[in-house]
Structures are given as C-alpha cells and as structure tokens.
Amino acid sequence: MIEIVSATRCVECDICVKVCPANVFDATDNGVPVIARQEDCQTCFLCEIYCPTDALYVAEFAEGPTGITEAQADARRLFGSYARALGWKRGKAGGSEFDPTHRIRVAQ
Amino acid sequence: MRNGIGDREEEVARALIDGPVYARLDQAEPALQGWLRQGQPNCFVPYDRVGIDPFSELFRITLRAEGTVRGTGGIDIVSDDCATGVPGLYVAGDAASREMMTGAVSGGGAVNSSWALASGWWAGKGASTHAKRRTGKAFRSAVQSLGQAGLRPASSASADISASEVIEVVRSEVTPLGKNFFRTGEGLEKSGERLESVWRDVRDHLQGEGLDRVRTREAASIAAAGRWSVAAALHRTESRGMHRRTDLPGKSPAFAHRLVITGVDEFRIAGAPERLAELAS
Ligand SMILES: Cc1cc2nc3c(=O)[nH]c(=O)nc-3n(C[C@H](O)[C@H](O)[C@H](O)COP(=O)(O)OP(=O)(O)OC[C@H]3O[C@@H](n4cnc5c(N)ncnc54)[C@H](O)[C@@H]3O)c2cc1C
Ligand code: SF4
Ligand code: SF4
C-alpha cells in the first residue's frame, strides 16, 4: 500500500496523481500531492516507478498500512528500489535486455 | 511438500483452509536465484521490502482470486473484429472471452498479453469503422445514457446500501477457497441465492454522487459478474479445468464446450458447441 510521499524529494509534477489507476492522490494548490484515499490503493507500484525523483514508497503489504516512516525507508535505501530492480532509469522504461528468463527456459 | 504447482495446488488449497501455509524457494541453485531475481524483479521486491530471503527463509503464502485477470471467460466475441452481441460494443484483452485460445484453464503466464495486444488492434479497428459509418449530427444528438444498475436504480435510491457492503458480500461468496476452489452444488446454490438478493438491492437502490458513481457502478458490475459466475458454475454439472465440483469430480463429454450467459437482470445459460463445429469445418 502507498505509504510515503517524500516532500524533500518531490518536484510537484503531479505525474503520480495522473497515473494512479485507483485515484488515490489529490493534487494540492502549491505543494506535494497528498495520499487522499489510501484504502483504495491496489499496491500496483505504478506511481512509484513513474515518479521521476523516487519520492514515493509503496510498502509490500496490500491489506493495510505498515506505518513505515520516511527515515526508515531512507535508511534501508528503499526509495526507488523497485525502479532500480526493473532497470528503469529516470522515468524511462527499459531493462528487459537484462532478462535471462530464456536461459531458464533452455535449462528446463 | 516439494512442489506445490499443477495438480498439487489442490493440496495447497486444502491446507490453506485448515491453517497457515509457509513456503521456501530452496530448490533454486545460486545461479538460478540470480536469474530469477533479474527476470522477475516484481516478484522479489516485496520480499526485499519485508526483509526476507525467500531462498532460505520461510514465508507465509495464500491463494488469490483473480477474477477475469489471468483467468478465462469474459464478454462473448461474435465476429473477427471483436464485436459483441451489443451493437457498437467492441471488447479486447481481459474483458473479452478467451476460451477460444485458453480452454478451461488460465491464460496467465501464457497468451494473455499477446491476446490483449491482438484483440485491442482488432477491436480498435472494428470500433473505429463502426463509428465512421455513423458520424454526423444525427448520431450525436441520438446518443443517450444507458447505464442502469449502480447509476440509475430501478426504484428509489437508498442510503441503506453502499458500494463497499455490496463488494464485501460478493467477495464472501466468490473468494473463499472452501466455496469456490472446491465447489459443491449445495454451496453454489446458497451463494446463488445470496447473490440474487444482493443483485436485486443493487438494481433497485444503489446510487452514488460525483466520483462515488464510479464506485457504485463497479460494485454493480461485481455483483452482476459474481451472480453470473456462480450460476454458470451451478449449471456445469462436472469438473473441468479450474472448475472443481467435489460432488461431481469427473469430466462430462456433454460439457466439452463453453457456456454463454445472455441477459443481465434475467439471464439464460446456453452451451456454445456450434462455435466448435464451425472451427472444425
Ligand atoms: C500478476 C499477473 C501476472 C501476469 N502474467 C502474465 C504473463 O506472464 N503472460 C501473459 O501473457 N499475461 C500475464 N498476465 C495477464 C496480462 O497482464 C493481462 O491479460 C493484460 O495486461 C490485460 O490487458 P488489458 O488491457 O485487457 O487490461 P488492463 O491492463 O487491466 O487494463 C484495463 C485498464 O482499464 C482501466 N479502467 C478500469 N475501469 C475503468 C473505468 N471505469 N474507466 C476508465 N478506465 C478504467 C484500468 O485502470 C486499466 O488501466 C498477468 C496478469 C497478472 C495480474
Ligand atoms: S510523481 Fe513524484 S515528483 Fe511527481 S508529484 Fe508525484 S511524488 Fe512528486
Ligand atoms: S500503488 Fe498503484 S494504486 Fe497505489 S497509489 Fe500507487 S499507483 Fe495508486
């Protein structure tokens, strides 16, 4: 579930407001978006990979908030970790060239 | 258990009804672990976030009901441009029926994405051709809203029924493993009655305002789909693919075809063997 919008990282582009399929965020007049309907979050991680500055953190637990804080996520280098694992860089898709699944298929 | 995939999913489901079930991916060699991580990053990020090494530590598992996502079934396609029985309605991807390709099993981990792309292309072409034939003022002024359940209730709107309650009730009938992984005629009949009464409440009284209209309409779709799926499951007096009737474990040749449900409020169920005959000719 979406847990954190980091005000120090966010550049207020409102991309997360637009991409979220469950309409969880609300844009604000002149500031960072707010998590307005957290209970609607589907834990799809889309907002996190679209955010150009890795300012969002979606926790793995889908049934309810875990209560993780920005300092904790920061200390464990969790901001942006999904985009890094996927190979997405600066909001651009990519990384499938590193996918070794075909090798696993051959090994089977 | 060493491997819980395939036929052994049934054992996993039975164990889950009895209590918590744990797993560990301890059959992956170190090289394979790396490949799995690289090939399926989305599978491993959640473990990393909890702080578990799934290759050496136990983690709790469950089975998820996925509805039509990854599954099969959907709105029936009647022509090669993905048109449906409703004039002007074209369907693609998860919303469209896929049994022609997947049979009675899931198309997940298989053909679903390519189906979404291909059917999207065909449906887009079909819909735009349909629209092109009907451009102009006459068409625009004749457009009217059709949606009923969840938007324009048949009787008076009531505050006693909410979208979240409807979804809760439908879930409680269609997601529990004891009711829907392992099905029985008796259980399905009970679920059917409950869903019928939910459907009537939705049809007659559910309405929302503003953004809530999306919610109430979604709840209406969920109630309709739940009701259809339980009715179809009751109709299919055999076991096949993901449909497991514990009271009727064997396959019946009389059911070697799809079931098509027609109608919303009042519906009928019919087999679709004629389609198979056409394909074979
Ligand atoms: C966990 C998982 C693993 C999978 N693995 C595979 C695989 O390995 N191989 C494979 O081939 N397939 C796989 N699939 C299936 C495949 O991803 C789907 O079949 C495919 O993405 C469906 O595409 P779609 O465009 O039909 O639907 P979706 O991608 O679901 O698109 C539907 C869109 O409609 C939007 N929407 C919903 N309601 C409204 C509304 N009222 N108004 C406006 N918009 C709305 C949604 O936000 C969404 O963006 C997997 C699926 C899942 C969930
Ligand atoms: S996408 Fe990221 S940077 Fe843009 S508004 Fe949302 S949190 Fe801020
Ligand atoms: S994880 Fe998905 S549903 Fe949740 S807030 Fe982000 S985009 Fe929306």
Coordinates of C-alpha atoms and ligand atoms in Angstrom, one line a residue:
Chain A
M1 CA 0.0 0.0 0.0
I2 CA 1.2 3.5 -0.8
E3 CA 2.7 4.9 2.4
I4 CA 5.1 7.8 1.8
V5 CA 5.2 11.0 -0.3
S6 CA 8.6 12.4 0.4
A7 CA 8.3 16.2 0.5
T8 CA 12.1 16.6 0.2
R9 CA 12.3 14.6 -3.0
C10 CA 9.0 15.6 -4.7
V11 CA 9.2 18.1 -7.5
E12 CA 5.4 18.5 -7.6
C13 CA 4.9 17.3 -11.2
D14 CA 1.7 15.5 -10.3
I15 CA 2.5 12.5 -12.5
C16 CA 1.5 10.2 -9.6
V17 CA -1.9 11.9 -9.5
K18 CA -2.4 11.1 -13.2
V19 CA -1.1 7.6 -13.4
C20 CA -2.7 6.1 -10.3
P21 CA -5.4 3.8 -11.6
A22 CA -7.3 3.9 -8.3
N23 CA -7.3 7.7 -8.0
V24 CA -5.5 7.6 -4.6
F25 CA -3.8 11.0 -4.7
D26 CA -5.1 14.5 -4.7
A27 CA -3.0 17.4 -6.2
T28 CA -2.7 20.4 -4.0
D29 CA -2.7 24.1 -5.0
N30 CA 1.0 24.7 -4.4
G31 CA 2.7 21.7 -2.8
V32 CA 3.2 18.0 -2.9
P33 CA 0.3 15.7 -3.7
V34 CA -1.5 14.1 -0.7
I35 CA -2.5 10.5 -0.2
A36 CA -6.2 11.2 -0.1
R37 CA -7.7 7.7 -0.3
Q38 CA -5.1 5.3 1.0
E39 CA -7.6 2.5 1.4
D40 CA -8.2 2.5 -2.3
C41 CA -4.6 1.7 -3.1
Q42 CA -4.1 -1.6 -5.0
T43 CA -0.4 -1.9 -4.3
C44 CA 0.4 -1.9 -8.0
F45 CA 3.6 0.1 -7.6
L46 CA 2.8 2.2 -10.8
C47 CA 3.1 5.6 -9.1
E48 CA 6.5 4.6 -7.6
I49 CA 8.0 3.6 -11.0
Y50 CA 6.6 6.7 -12.7
C51 CA 7.8 9.2 -10.2
P52 CA 10.8 11.0 -11.8
T53 CA 12.5 11.6 -8.4
D54 CA 11.8 8.4 -6.5
A55 CA 9.8 10.4 -4.0
L56 CA 7.1 7.7 -3.4
Y57 CA 7.2 4.5 -1.3
V58 CA 4.7 1.7 -1.7
A59 CA 5.0 -1.0 1.0
E60 CA 4.7 -4.6 0.1
F61 CA 1.7 -5.3 2.4
A62 CA -1.6 -4.8 0.4
E63 CA -4.2 -5.3 3.2
G64 CA -3.3 -2.2 5.3
P65 CA -0.6 0.4 6.1
T66 CA 2.6 -0.9 7.7
G67 CA 3.4 2.6 9.2
I68 CA 6.9 2.7 7.8
T69 CA 8.4 6.2 8.1
E70 CA 10.5 8.2 5.5
A71 CA 13.6 7.9 7.7
Q72 CA 13.2 4.1 7.9
A73 CA 12.7 3.7 4.2
D74 CA 15.7 6.0 3.6
A75 CA 18.0 4.1 5.9
R76 CA 17.2 0.9 4.1
R77 CA 17.6 2.5 0.6
L78 CA 14.1 1.5 -0.3
F79 CA 13.2 4.7 -2.2
G80 CA 13.4 3.8 -6.0
S81 CA 14.4 0.2 -5.3
Y82 CA 11.7 -1.2 -7.5
A83 CA 12.6 1.0 -10.5
R84 CA 16.3 0.0 -10.0
A85 CA 15.4 -3.7 -9.9
L86 CA 13.4 -3.3 -13.1
G87 CA 16.2 -1.4 -14.8
W88 CA 14.0 1.8 -15.3
K89 CA 16.1 4.9 -15.4
R90 CA 14.9 8.5 -15.0
G91 CA 11.3 7.5 -15.6
K92 CA 12.1 5.7 -18.8
A93 CA 11.2 2.1 -19.4
G94 CA 14.0 -0.4 -20.1
G95 CA 15.8 -3.3 -18.6
S96 CA 14.2 -6.1 -20.5
E97 CA 17.5 -6.7 -22.3
F98 CA 18.9 -8.0 -19.0
D99 CA 16.1 -10.5 -18.6
P100 CA 17.6 -14.0 -18.5
T101 CA 14.3 -15.9 -18.5
H102 CA 15.1 -17.5 -21.9
R103 CA 18.1 -19.2 -20.3
I104 CA 16.0 -20.6 -17.5
R105 CA 13.6 -22.0 -20.2
V106 CA 16.5 -23.6 -22.0
A107 CA 17.9 -25.1 -18.8
Q108 CA 14.5 -26.7 -18.1
Chain B
M1 CA 5.7 -30.9 0.1
R2 CA 8.4 -30.4 -2.5
N3 CA 6.4 -28.7 -5.3
G4 CA 3.0 -27.1 -4.9
I5 CA 2.4 -26.4 -8.6
G6 CA 0.0 -28.1 -11.0
D7 CA -2.3 -30.7 -9.6
R8 CA -0.7 -30.3 -6.2
E9 CA -2.3 -26.8 -6.0
E10 CA -5.3 -28.7 -4.6
E11 CA -3.3 -29.9 -1.7
V12 CA -2.1 -26.4 -1.0
A13 CA -5.7 -25.1 -1.1
R14 CA -6.8 -27.8 1.3
A15 CA -4.0 -27.0 3.7
L16 CA -4.9 -23.2 3.5
I17 CA -8.4 -24.0 4.6
D18 CA -7.0 -25.8 7.6
G19 CA -4.4 -23.2 8.7
P20 CA -1.4 -21.1 7.7
V21 CA 0.8 -22.4 4.9
Y22 CA 4.5 -21.5 4.5
A23 CA 6.9 -21.8 1.6
R24 CA 10.6 -21.5 0.8
L25 CA 12.2 -21.4 -2.7
D26 CA 15.0 -23.7 -1.5
Q27 CA 15.4 -25.7 -4.7
A28 CA 16.9 -22.8 -6.7
E29 CA 20.7 -23.1 -7.2
P30 CA 22.6 -19.8 -6.6
A31 CA 22.9 -19.1 -10.4
L32 CA 19.2 -19.7 -10.8
Q33 CA 18.4 -17.4 -7.9
G34 CA 20.2 -14.6 -9.7
W35 CA 18.4 -15.3 -13.0
L36 CA 15.0 -15.4 -11.2
R37 CA 15.7 -12.1 -9.5
Q38 CA 16.8 -10.5 -12.8
G39 CA 13.9 -11.9 -14.8
Q40 CA 11.1 -11.3 -12.4
P41 CA 12.1 -8.2 -10.3
N42 CA 8.4 -7.6 -9.4
C43 CA 8.3 -11.0 -7.6
F44 CA 11.3 -10.2 -5.4
V45 CA 10.8 -6.6 -4.5
P46 CA 8.1 -7.5 -1.9
Y47 CA 10.4 -10.0 -0.2
D48 CA 13.2 -7.4 -0.1
R49 CA 10.8 -4.8 1.4
V50 CA 9.8 -7.2 4.2
G51 CA 13.5 -8.2 4.7
I52 CA 13.1 -11.9 3.9
D53 CA 15.4 -14.1 1.8
P54 CA 12.8 -16.3 0.1
F55 CA 15.5 -18.8 -1.0
S56 CA 16.4 -19.7 2.6
E57 CA 13.6 -18.4 4.9
L58 CA 10.0 -19.5 5.2
F59 CA 7.3 -17.0 4.3
R60 CA 3.5 -17.3 4.5
I61 CA 1.6 -17.8 1.3
T62 CA -2.0 -17.6 0.2
L63 CA -4.1 -18.1 -3.0
R64 CA -5.6 -15.0 -4.7
A65 CA -8.8 -14.9 -6.6
E66 CA -8.0 -13.1 -9.8
G67 CA -11.4 -12.8 -11.4
T68 CA -11.0 -12.5 -15.2
V69 CA -7.4 -11.2 -14.8
R70 CA -5.2 -14.1 -15.9
G71 CA -8.3 -16.2 -15.9
T72 CA -10.7 -17.1 -18.7
G73 CA -14.2 -16.0 -19.6
G74 CA -15.3 -12.5 -20.4
I75 CA -17.7 -10.8 -22.9
D76 CA -18.5 -13.1 -25.8
I77 CA -17.0 -12.1 -29.1
V78 CA -19.2 -12.7 -32.1
S79 CA -17.1 -11.6 -35.1
D80 CA -13.5 -11.3 -36.1
D81 CA -13.4 -7.5 -35.3
C82 CA -14.2 -8.3 -31.7
A83 CA -17.8 -7.1 -31.9
T84 CA -20.2 -8.4 -29.2
G85 CA -24.0 -9.1 -29.0
V86 CA -24.4 -5.4 -28.2
P87 CA -24.3 -3.2 -31.3
G88 CA -21.3 -0.8 -31.1
L89 CA -19.7 -2.6 -28.2
Y90 CA -16.2 -3.9 -29.0
V91 CA -14.1 -5.8 -26.5
A92 CA -10.4 -6.5 -26.0
G93 CA -8.0 -8.1 -23.6
D94 CA -9.1 -9.3 -20.2
A95 CA -12.7 -8.0 -20.8
A96 CA -13.1 -10.3 -23.8
S97 CA -13.7 -14.0 -23.8
R98 CA -10.5 -16.0 -24.2
E99 CA -11.7 -19.6 -24.0
M100 CA -11.2 -20.0 -27.8
M101 CA -7.5 -19.8 -27.0
T102 CA -7.1 -21.0 -23.4
G103 CA -9.9 -23.5 -23.0
A104 CA -10.9 -24.1 -19.4
V105 CA -7.6 -23.0 -17.8
S106 CA -5.9 -19.7 -17.1
G107 CA -4.2 -17.8 -19.9
G108 CA -1.9 -16.2 -17.3
G109 CA 1.8 -16.8 -17.7
A110 CA 0.9 -17.6 -21.3
V111 CA -1.1 -15.9 -24.0
N112 CA -3.0 -13.2 -22.2
S113 CA -0.7 -10.3 -23.0
S114 CA -0.4 -11.1 -26.7
W115 CA -4.2 -11.6 -26.7
A116 CA -4.6 -8.1 -25.2
L117 CA -2.5 -6.6 -28.0
A118 CA -4.0 -8.5 -30.8
S119 CA -7.6 -8.2 -29.7
G120 CA -7.0 -4.5 -29.0
W121 CA -5.9 -4.0 -32.5
W122 CA -8.9 -5.8 -34.0
A123 CA -11.4 -4.2 -31.6
G124 CA -10.0 -0.7 -32.2
K125 CA -10.3 -1.3 -36.0
G126 CA -13.8 -2.6 -35.5
A127 CA -15.0 0.2 -33.3
S128 CA -13.5 3.0 -35.4
T129 CA -15.1 1.5 -38.6
H130 CA -18.4 1.3 -36.8
A131 CA -18.1 4.9 -35.6
K132 CA -17.0 6.1 -39.1
R133 CA -20.2 4.7 -40.5
R134 CA -22.2 6.8 -38.0
T135 CA -20.6 10.2 -37.9
G136 CA -22.6 13.4 -38.2
K137 CA -25.1 15.3 -36.1
A138 CA -27.9 12.8 -36.3
F139 CA -25.8 10.2 -34.4
R140 CA -24.6 12.7 -31.8
S141 CA -28.0 14.0 -30.9
A142 CA -29.3 10.5 -30.7
V143 CA -26.7 9.4 -28.1
Q144 CA -28.2 8.7 -24.7
S145 CA -27.0 7.2 -21.4
L146 CA -27.8 3.5 -21.0
G147 CA -26.3 2.5 -17.7
Q148 CA -28.7 1.4 -15.0
A149 CA -27.5 -0.7 -12.1
G150 CA -25.4 1.4 -9.8
L151 CA -26.1 4.6 -11.8
R152 CA -29.9 4.9 -12.3
P153 CA -31.6 2.5 -9.9
A154 CA -34.9 0.9 -11.0
S155 CA -36.6 2.0 -7.8
S156 CA -35.8 4.7 -5.2
A157 CA -32.1 5.3 -4.3
S158 CA -31.4 4.2 -0.7
A159 CA -28.7 5.1 1.8
D160 CA -29.0 1.7 3.4
I161 CA -26.9 0.1 0.6
S162 CA -23.3 1.1 -0.1
A163 CA -20.8 0.0 -2.7
S164 CA -18.4 -1.3 -0.1
E165 CA -21.0 -3.5 1.5
V166 CA -22.0 -5.0 -1.8
I167 CA -18.4 -5.8 -2.7
E168 CA -17.9 -7.3 0.8
V169 CA -20.9 -9.7 0.4
V170 CA -19.9 -10.7 -3.2
R171 CA -16.4 -11.4 -2.1
S172 CA -17.6 -13.5 0.8
E173 CA -19.4 -15.7 -1.7
V174 CA -16.9 -15.9 -4.5
T175 CA -13.4 -15.8 -3.0
P176 CA -13.3 -18.3 0.0
L177 CA -11.4 -21.4 -1.1
G178 CA -14.0 -23.6 0.7
K179 CA -16.7 -22.2 -1.5
N180 CA -15.1 -21.6 -4.8
F181 CA -11.8 -23.5 -5.2
F182 CA -13.8 -26.6 -4.1
R183 CA -17.3 -26.2 -5.3
T184 CA -20.4 -28.2 -4.4
G185 CA -24.0 -28.0 -5.8
E186 CA -25.4 -27.2 -2.4
G187 CA -22.8 -24.5 -1.7
L188 CA -23.2 -22.9 -5.1
E189 CA -27.0 -22.8 -4.6
K190 CA -26.7 -21.0 -1.3
S191 CA -24.2 -18.5 -2.8
G192 CA -26.5 -18.0 -5.8
E193 CA -29.5 -17.1 -3.5
R194 CA -27.4 -14.6 -1.6
L195 CA -26.1 -13.0 -4.7
E196 CA -29.5 -12.9 -6.2
S197 CA -30.8 -10.8 -3.3
V198 CA -27.7 -8.6 -3.4
W199 CA -28.3 -8.1 -7.1
R200 CA -31.9 -7.0 -6.5
D201 CA -30.8 -4.5 -3.9
V202 CA -28.2 -3.1 -6.3
R203 CA -30.5 -2.9 -9.3
D204 CA -33.3 -1.2 -7.3
H205 CA -31.5 1.0 -4.8
L206 CA -27.7 1.6 -5.3
Q207 CA -26.7 5.0 -6.4
G208 CA -23.8 7.4 -5.9
E209 CA -22.9 11.0 -6.3
G210 CA -19.9 12.6 -8.1
L211 CA -16.8 10.3 -8.1
D212 CA -18.8 7.8 -6.0
R213 CA -20.7 6.9 -9.1
V214 CA -17.6 5.0 -10.4
R215 CA -17.7 3.0 -7.1
T216 CA -21.3 2.2 -7.3
R217 CA -21.1 1.2 -10.9
E218 CA -18.1 -1.0 -10.1
A219 CA -20.0 -2.6 -7.3
A220 CA -22.9 -3.3 -9.6
S221 CA -20.5 -4.9 -12.1
I222 CA -19.0 -7.1 -9.4
A223 CA -22.5 -8.1 -8.2
A224 CA -23.6 -9.0 -11.8
A225 CA -20.4 -10.9 -12.6
G226 CA -20.4 -12.8 -9.3
R227 CA -24.0 -13.8 -9.9
W228 CA -23.3 -14.9 -13.5
S229 CA -20.2 -16.9 -12.5
V230 CA -22.0 -18.8 -9.7
A231 CA -25.0 -19.5 -11.9
A232 CA -22.7 -20.9 -14.7
A233 CA -20.8 -23.0 -12.1
L234 CA -24.0 -24.5 -10.9
H235 CA -25.1 -25.2 -14.5
R236 CA -21.8 -27.1 -15.2
T237 CA -22.5 -30.4 -13.6
E238 CA -19.0 -31.8 -13.9
S239 CA -15.4 -30.9 -13.0
R240 CA -13.1 -29.3 -15.7
G241 CA -10.0 -27.1 -15.5
M242 CA -10.3 -24.6 -12.7
H243 CA -13.9 -25.7 -12.1
R244 CA -13.7 -28.3 -9.4
R245 CA -17.0 -29.8 -8.1
T246 CA -16.2 -32.1 -5.2
D247 CA -19.7 -33.6 -5.6
L248 CA -19.1 -34.2 -9.3
P249 CA -15.4 -34.9 -9.8
G250 CA -15.3 -36.3 -13.3
K251 CA -15.4 -34.6 -16.7
S252 CA -18.6 -35.0 -18.7
P253 CA -18.5 -35.1 -22.5
A254 CA -21.8 -33.3 -22.6
F255 CA -20.0 -30.2 -21.2
A256 CA -17.0 -30.2 -23.6
H257 CA -17.8 -26.6 -24.6
R258 CA -18.1 -23.1 -23.3
L259 CA -21.2 -21.7 -21.5
V260 CA -22.6 -18.4 -22.7
I261 CA -24.8 -16.3 -20.4
T262 CA -27.2 -13.8 -22.1
G263 CA -29.0 -11.1 -20.3
V264 CA -28.4 -9.1 -17.2
D265 CA -31.4 -9.0 -14.9
E266 CA -33.0 -12.1 -16.3
F267 CA -30.5 -14.3 -18.0
R268 CA -30.2 -17.7 -19.7
I269 CA -27.3 -20.0 -19.9
A270 CA -26.6 -22.0 -23.1
G271 CA -23.7 -24.2 -24.3
A272 CA -21.8 -23.0 -27.3
P273 CA -20.9 -26.2 -29.2
E274 CA -21.8 -24.7 -32.6
R275 CA -18.8 -22.5 -32.4
L276 CA -16.5 -25.5 -32.1
A277 CA -18.2 -27.1 -35.1
E278 CA -17.5 -24.1 -37.2
L279 CA -13.9 -24.0 -36.2
A280 CA -13.5 -27.7 -37.1
S281 CA -15.1 -27.4 -40.5
Ligands
LIG1 C1 0.2 -11.0 -11.6 C2 -0.1 -11.1 -13.1 C3 0.8 -11.8 -13.9 C4 0.5 -12.0 -15.3 N1 1.4 -12.7 -16.0 C5 1.2 -12.8 -17.4 C6 2.2 -13.5 -18.2 O1 3.2 -14.0 -17.7 N2 1.9 -13.6 -19.5 C7 0.8 -13.1 -20.1 O2 0.6 -13.2 -21.3 N3 -0.1 -12.4 -19.3 C8 0.1 -12.3 -18.0 N4 -0.9 -11.6 -17.2 C9 -2.1 -11.1 -17.8 C10 -1.9 -9.8 -18.6 O3 -1.1 -8.9 -17.8 C11 -3.3 -9.2 -18.8 O4 -4.1 -10.2 -19.5 C12 -3.3 -7.9 -19.7 O5 -2.4 -7.0 -19.1 C13 -4.7 -7.4 -19.8 O6 -4.6 -6.1 -20.5 P1 -5.9 -5.3 -20.7 O7 -5.5 -4.1 -21.4 O8 -7.1 -6.1 -21.2 O9 -6.4 -4.9 -19.2 P2 -5.7 -4.0 -18.1 O10 -4.2 -3.9 -18.4 O11 -6.2 -4.4 -16.8 O12 -6.3 -2.5 -18.5 C14 -7.6 -2.1 -18.1 C15 -7.5 -0.6 -17.8 O13 -8.8 -0.1 -17.6 C16 -8.8 0.9 -16.6 N5 -10.1 1.0 -16.1 C17 -10.8 0.2 -15.2 N6 -12.0 0.6 -15.0 C18 -12.1 1.8 -15.6 C19 -13.2 2.8 -15.8 N7 -14.3 2.7 -15.2 N8 -12.9 3.9 -16.5 C20 -11.7 4.0 -17.2 N9 -10.7 3.1 -17.1 C21 -10.9 2.1 -16.3 C22 -7.8 0.3 -15.6 O14 -7.2 1.3 -14.7 C23 -6.7 -0.3 -16.5 O15 -5.7 0.7 -16.9 C24 -0.6 -11.4 -15.8 C25 -1.5 -10.7 -15.0 C26 -1.2 -10.5 -13.7 C27 -2.2 -9.7 -12.8
SF4_2 S1 5.3 11.8 -9.3 FE1 6.8 12.1 -7.7 S2 7.7 14.1 -8.0 FE2 5.8 14.0 -9.2 S3 4.2 14.8 -7.8 FE3 4.2 12.6 -7.5 S4 5.6 12.3 -5.8 FE4 6.0 14.3 -6.6
SF4_3 S1 0.5 1.7 -5.8 FE1 -0.9 1.9 -7.5 S2 -2.9 2.1 -6.6 FE2 -1.5 2.5 -5.0 S3 -1.2 4.7 -5.0 FE3 0.4 3.9 -6.3 S4 -0.4 3.9 -8.4 FE4 -2.1 4.2 -7.0

